């Protein structure tokens, strides 16, 4: 440290400047420093941070270091005054966190009179270690999270400033506010003038509002549960030997590869051609890279959302981020441009429900949110990164300094750096991903971005990336290799449980493949008797752990171990029983029993006190079963001694004439249920457990299940005398086709009605389309799936006791149902609705454009469609029939939306046809005309008026 003695004149000037700085500081009586006495609840985002701290997670993992190297004269006293003023203004920066009656709370502390700044003299070469060590210092949430300040003095006019915050108090948007305010407060303190800024909103008030509106998320949670149903945590290649140097080397590694300067602009132009932002294109590239890296099709990537909405939250400092899970199916080897469109739709769907806290989604998903080995649902994120935030102080030039802090929040992150030095970035956790594989992925990510910028029409299989390895790696047993070599087998595993016979498991590529006996016979002819498994079991999917190995805990038929016993086992069982409400079996899953993060903390604390053994909530969430928790406690007792001095639905007995209806919670299915109820017909409705209350009514029995539960579908079809299949995933055609195959296979009597779509016609050559006209390419994936489902159904009709079949093709469905309202606002007509809502001009194709005199769409009222569908139970059409209420030109629809929304949008005609508006066909609907005849209130204007959201007008 410097020991130079200042001159008398310099000392007098210094004392005067300090006096001015003190005068410029806000006093405790100002509005911005008012303390709201009394605790406030934690927001969902804060609760996750608090739980990670309580679960035993490394406290430094959630530190946010904010470092800037400043060249120029630095006024340390003005900096201290500015930081003190900042903490006065924003109560969240002086908040402590406690727990009362098992519930966490936050409490604002009095504003400090002064925040000390630690100053260290060091050369620039030694600064990195000092900054990293400061970032790794944990916070004590119970004591408060006042930010820490460190200044490294490299020379008289050369300093590095690092402010360290806890993530529970701050997010990225807050950091920008902090940097801006610090610059203004520093200037005011240096000049001895008051900083005139309006009082900011306070985070505790936001937390109280969030708690008060907790019940508004029910519909959004149902949507997310449906959207994420059946998703499995991603499998990534873990390191064979986990790194042992995480205490001396950063646990997070980043690979950065420079990109040509033209790449971001080319990607932005690609997005503009497909109505997508640069972020959407980069996200699609991340999905493509992940598909190439893992070989998986059904993928989820997390993207950052925010709860900051409205002007009242402007300037709010606090944790307002929210993770949005974006699920995309990359199956079918699509062109990259097709993947961009899939990602755009999936991202739009996620953003429409961004207000639902991610932690509530995880609680709703329960055990499905993690793999059996504890792997999280979201392991991968993606983002477009601009210039990092830096501290700008007058008279200095600031440069961003990167400081590593703790472990990565996610196992893998893709980044596109969009600055004057563009780059492709891959960040990963060294304990979660093999370093050699990650390094190769970094190079492939850069090459992939370049490839799609140069040739966006490439199919995914032609993009740079490692060839997908088969799940689980090479077969370790000859029986497994033989099973995999069978053309009808998609996946296989052979396991030899301790004390039990050799067992084999296989997944077939399609229904109707070889039986278990046939597969075992194949093995007997090729293997020695001792190498032949005792049994071959067919599965819909082979459960695997995060690293691709067969998940023995979820394989059926394996012998069970004896229940643990002893004082620790008894304590675990008692704690599970008391906190979860019922006595568990040894291998019951903590999450399936209703457990969640807070109960994990309580369970760990109880066992820790009772047994005097180290245990954290994270241990509970990773072990999950009483047996595993007991084994962990036994291990820790041994270490201490060695140390020196949804219940599936029950089968239902259905009534004679019962009609099975799928999709009863959707707009079409709900109308079908009402029509059947009006006719007094007994109904069996297929619904997910969380949605069962939406379809339960007089005359309606509910069976739990969905389109991914093929066995449940077969059981439901087999118990009914007729079927109306109205359910559809819309975005996962392979699921729709597999579900139809299962249902047709179980269909043995009565009529079967399938609600299809006019998309199955593709793009007919003429503009007038008769019923049962041949399909014409190109067909969308959705339309092709509908056509495939129709083919399966119609080929099976009338065989083996089955009744007649009807495929009812519908266009846009309108009606007063929330799902249908959402489709009007965000679906095929969404661009018109949103333009009218925002008052933006509407560009519509001029008649005669592209040789077509009319552009518009067919539509049908949901009630009319329901009558037509139900009529097919008594009079099957034995083929395809269209169900329409009419056709509407885009100009007419745009005009009606403008009127209903009270908009001043201008309608303009262009010589270009937007892809969403490229509809030019009129469909005939003769076969079901009597049922489709409009009833009062079913005209177009009436139904549109009923669908317009009042909040949009």
Short mmCIF file of N, CA, C and O in Angstrom, two decimals, residues 195-236:
data_model
loop_
_atom_site.label_atom_id
_atom_site.label_comp_id
_atom_site.label_asym_id
_atom_site.label_seq_id
_atom_site.Cartn_x
_atom_site.Cartn_y
_atom_site.Cartn_z
N UNK A 195 -27.81 13.78 -6.16
CA UNK A 195 -28.24 12.99 -7.32
C UNK A 195 -29.76 12.97 -7.34
O UNK A 195 -30.40 12.45 -6.43
N UNK A 196 -30.33 13.55 -8.36
CA UNK A 196 -31.79 13.67 -8.44
C UNK A 196 -32.34 12.54 -9.31
O UNK A 196 -32.32 12.60 -10.54
N UNK A 197 -32.80 11.52 -8.66
CA UNK A 197 -33.43 10.38 -9.34
C UNK A 197 -34.73 10.04 -8.62
O UNK A 197 -34.80 10.12 -7.39
N UNK A 198 -35.75 9.66 -9.34
CA UNK A 198 -37.00 9.29 -8.68
C UNK A 198 -36.81 8.03 -7.83
O UNK A 198 -35.93 7.21 -8.09
N UNK A 199 -37.63 7.90 -6.80
CA UNK A 199 -37.56 6.72 -5.94
C UNK A 199 -37.87 5.47 -6.77
O UNK A 199 -38.84 5.44 -7.52
N UNK A 200 -37.05 4.43 -6.66
CA UNK A 200 -37.27 3.23 -7.48
C UNK A 200 -38.33 2.33 -6.87
O UNK A 200 -38.63 2.41 -5.67
N UNK A 201 -38.92 1.43 -7.67
CA UNK A 201 -39.79 0.40 -7.09
C UNK A 201 -38.95 -0.54 -6.24
O UNK A 201 -37.75 -0.72 -6.48
N UNK A 202 -39.59 -1.15 -5.23
CA UNK A 202 -38.87 -2.02 -4.31
C UNK A 202 -39.26 -3.47 -4.54
O UNK A 202 -40.43 -3.79 -4.76
N UNK A 203 -38.27 -4.33 -4.45
CA UNK A 203 -38.49 -5.74 -4.79
C UNK A 203 -39.44 -6.43 -3.83
O UNK A 203 -40.21 -7.31 -4.23
N UNK A 204 -39.42 -6.07 -2.56
CA UNK A 204 -40.32 -6.71 -1.59
C UNK A 204 -41.78 -6.50 -1.98
O UNK A 204 -42.62 -7.38 -1.77
N UNK A 205 -42.09 -5.33 -2.57
CA UNK A 205 -43.46 -5.09 -3.02
C UNK A 205 -43.82 -6.02 -4.17
O UNK A 205 -44.94 -6.53 -4.26
N UNK A 206 -42.85 -6.23 -5.08
CA UNK A 206 -43.06 -7.19 -6.16
C UNK A 206 -43.30 -8.59 -5.60
O UNK A 206 -44.17 -9.34 -6.08
N UNK A 207 -42.53 -8.97 -4.58
CA UNK A 207 -42.70 -10.30 -3.98
C UNK A 207 -44.09 -10.45 -3.37
O UNK A 207 -44.73 -11.50 -3.48
N UNK A 208 -44.57 -9.39 -2.71
CA UNK A 208 -45.91 -9.45 -2.12
C UNK A 208 -46.99 -9.58 -3.22
O UNK A 208 -47.97 -10.31 -3.05
N UNK A 209 -46.80 -8.88 -4.32
CA UNK A 209 -47.77 -8.98 -5.41
C UNK A 209 -47.76 -10.38 -6.02
O UNK A 209 -48.81 -10.92 -6.36
N UNK A 210 -46.58 -10.95 -6.15
CA UNK A 210 -46.51 -12.30 -6.71
C UNK A 210 -47.23 -13.30 -5.81
O UNK A 210 -47.96 -14.17 -6.28
N UNK A 211 -47.02 -13.17 -4.50
CA UNK A 211 -47.70 -14.08 -3.56
C UNK A 211 -49.21 -13.87 -3.61
O UNK A 211 -49.97 -14.85 -3.59
N UNK A 212 -49.66 -12.63 -3.72
CA UNK A 212 -51.10 -12.36 -3.75
C UNK A 212 -51.75 -12.93 -5.00
O UNK A 212 -52.93 -13.29 -4.98
N UNK A 213 -51.00 -13.03 -6.10
CA UNK A 213 -51.58 -13.55 -7.34
C UNK A 213 -51.22 -14.98 -7.62
O UNK A 213 -51.24 -15.41 -8.77
N UNK A 214 -50.90 -15.74 -6.56
CA UNK A 214 -50.42 -17.11 -6.76
C UNK A 214 -51.44 -18.02 -7.43
O UNK A 214 -51.08 -18.98 -8.12
N UNK A 215 -52.74 -17.73 -7.24
CA UNK A 215 -53.75 -18.65 -7.77
C UNK A 215 -54.05 -18.42 -9.25
O UNK A 215 -54.88 -19.12 -9.82
N UNK A 216 -53.39 -17.46 -9.88
CA UNK A 216 -53.71 -17.17 -11.28
C UNK A 216 -52.94 -18.08 -12.25
O UNK A 216 -53.12 -17.97 -13.46
N UNK A 217 -52.10 -18.97 -11.72
CA UNK A 217 -51.24 -19.78 -12.58
C UNK A 217 -51.83 -21.15 -12.92
O UNK A 217 -51.15 -21.94 -13.58
N UNK A 218 -53.05 -21.45 -12.46
CA UNK A 218 -53.57 -22.81 -12.65
C UNK A 218 -53.62 -23.20 -14.13
O UNK A 218 -53.20 -24.29 -14.52
N UNK A 219 -54.16 -22.30 -14.96
CA UNK A 219 -54.28 -22.63 -16.38
C UNK A 219 -52.91 -22.76 -17.03
O UNK A 219 -52.66 -23.66 -17.82
N UNK A 220 -52.00 -21.83 -16.67
CA UNK A 220 -50.65 -21.91 -17.22
C UNK A 220 -49.93 -23.17 -16.82
O UNK A 220 -49.20 -23.77 -17.62
N UNK A 221 -50.11 -23.60 -15.58
CA UNK A 221 -49.47 -24.84 -15.13
C UNK A 221 -50.01 -26.05 -15.88
O UNK A 221 -49.26 -26.97 -16.23
N UNK A 222 -51.31 -26.05 -16.14
CA UNK A 222 -51.89 -27.15 -16.91
C UNK A 222 -51.30 -27.19 -18.31
O UNK A 222 -51.01 -28.25 -18.87
N UNK A 223 -51.11 -25.99 -18.88
CA UNK A 223 -50.50 -25.94 -20.21
C UNK A 223 -49.09 -26.52 -20.18
O UNK A 223 -48.72 -27.34 -21.03
N UNK A 224 -48.27 -26.10 -19.20
CA UNK A 224 -46.89 -26.58 -19.15
C UNK A 224 -46.85 -28.08 -18.88
O UNK A 224 -45.99 -28.79 -19.43
N UNK A 225 -47.74 -28.57 -18.01
CA UNK A 225 -47.76 -30.01 -17.75
C UNK A 225 -48.05 -30.78 -19.02
O UNK A 225 -47.47 -31.84 -19.29
N UNK A 226 -48.95 -30.24 -19.84
CA UNK A 226 -49.28 -30.89 -21.11
C UNK A 226 -48.12 -30.76 -22.10
O UNK A 226 -47.77 -31.72 -22.79
N UNK A 227 -47.53 -29.58 -22.13
CA UNK A 227 -46.46 -29.33 -23.11
C UNK A 227 -45.23 -30.18 -22.82
O UNK A 227 -44.53 -30.60 -23.76
N UNK A 228 -44.95 -30.44 -21.55
CA UNK A 228 -43.74 -31.16 -21.18
C UNK A 228 -43.99 -32.62 -20.83
O UNK A 228 -43.09 -33.31 -20.36
N UNK A 229 -45.20 -33.07 -21.07
CA UNK A 229 -45.52 -34.46 -20.71
C UNK A 229 -44.68 -35.43 -21.53
O UNK A 229 -44.50 -35.28 -22.74
N UNK A 230 -44.12 -36.39 -20.84
CA UNK A 230 -43.34 -37.43 -21.51
C UNK A 230 -41.92 -37.05 -21.82
O UNK A 230 -41.15 -37.87 -22.33
N UNK A 231 -41.52 -35.81 -21.54
CA UNK A 231 -40.16 -35.41 -21.85
C UNK A 231 -39.19 -36.07 -20.88
O UNK A 231 -39.52 -36.29 -19.72
N UNK A 232 -38.02 -36.41 -21.37
CA UNK A 232 -37.00 -37.05 -20.53
C UNK A 232 -35.78 -36.15 -20.45
O UNK A 232 -35.42 -35.50 -21.44
N UNK A 233 -35.14 -36.07 -19.28
CA UNK A 233 -33.91 -35.29 -19.18
C UNK A 233 -32.88 -35.74 -20.20
O UNK A 233 -32.76 -36.93 -20.52
N UNK A 234 -32.12 -34.81 -20.72
CA UNK A 234 -31.17 -35.07 -21.79
C UNK A 234 -30.02 -35.93 -21.32
O UNK A 234 -29.55 -35.81 -20.19
N UNK A 235 -29.57 -36.82 -22.19
CA UNK A 235 -28.38 -37.63 -21.90
C UNK A 235 -27.17 -36.95 -22.53
O UNK A 235 -27.13 -36.70 -23.73
N UNK A 236 -26.18 -36.66 -21.72
CA UNK A 236 -24.93 -36.07 -22.19
C UNK A 236 -23.78 -36.98 -21.80
O UNK A 236 -23.84 -37.66 -20.78
#
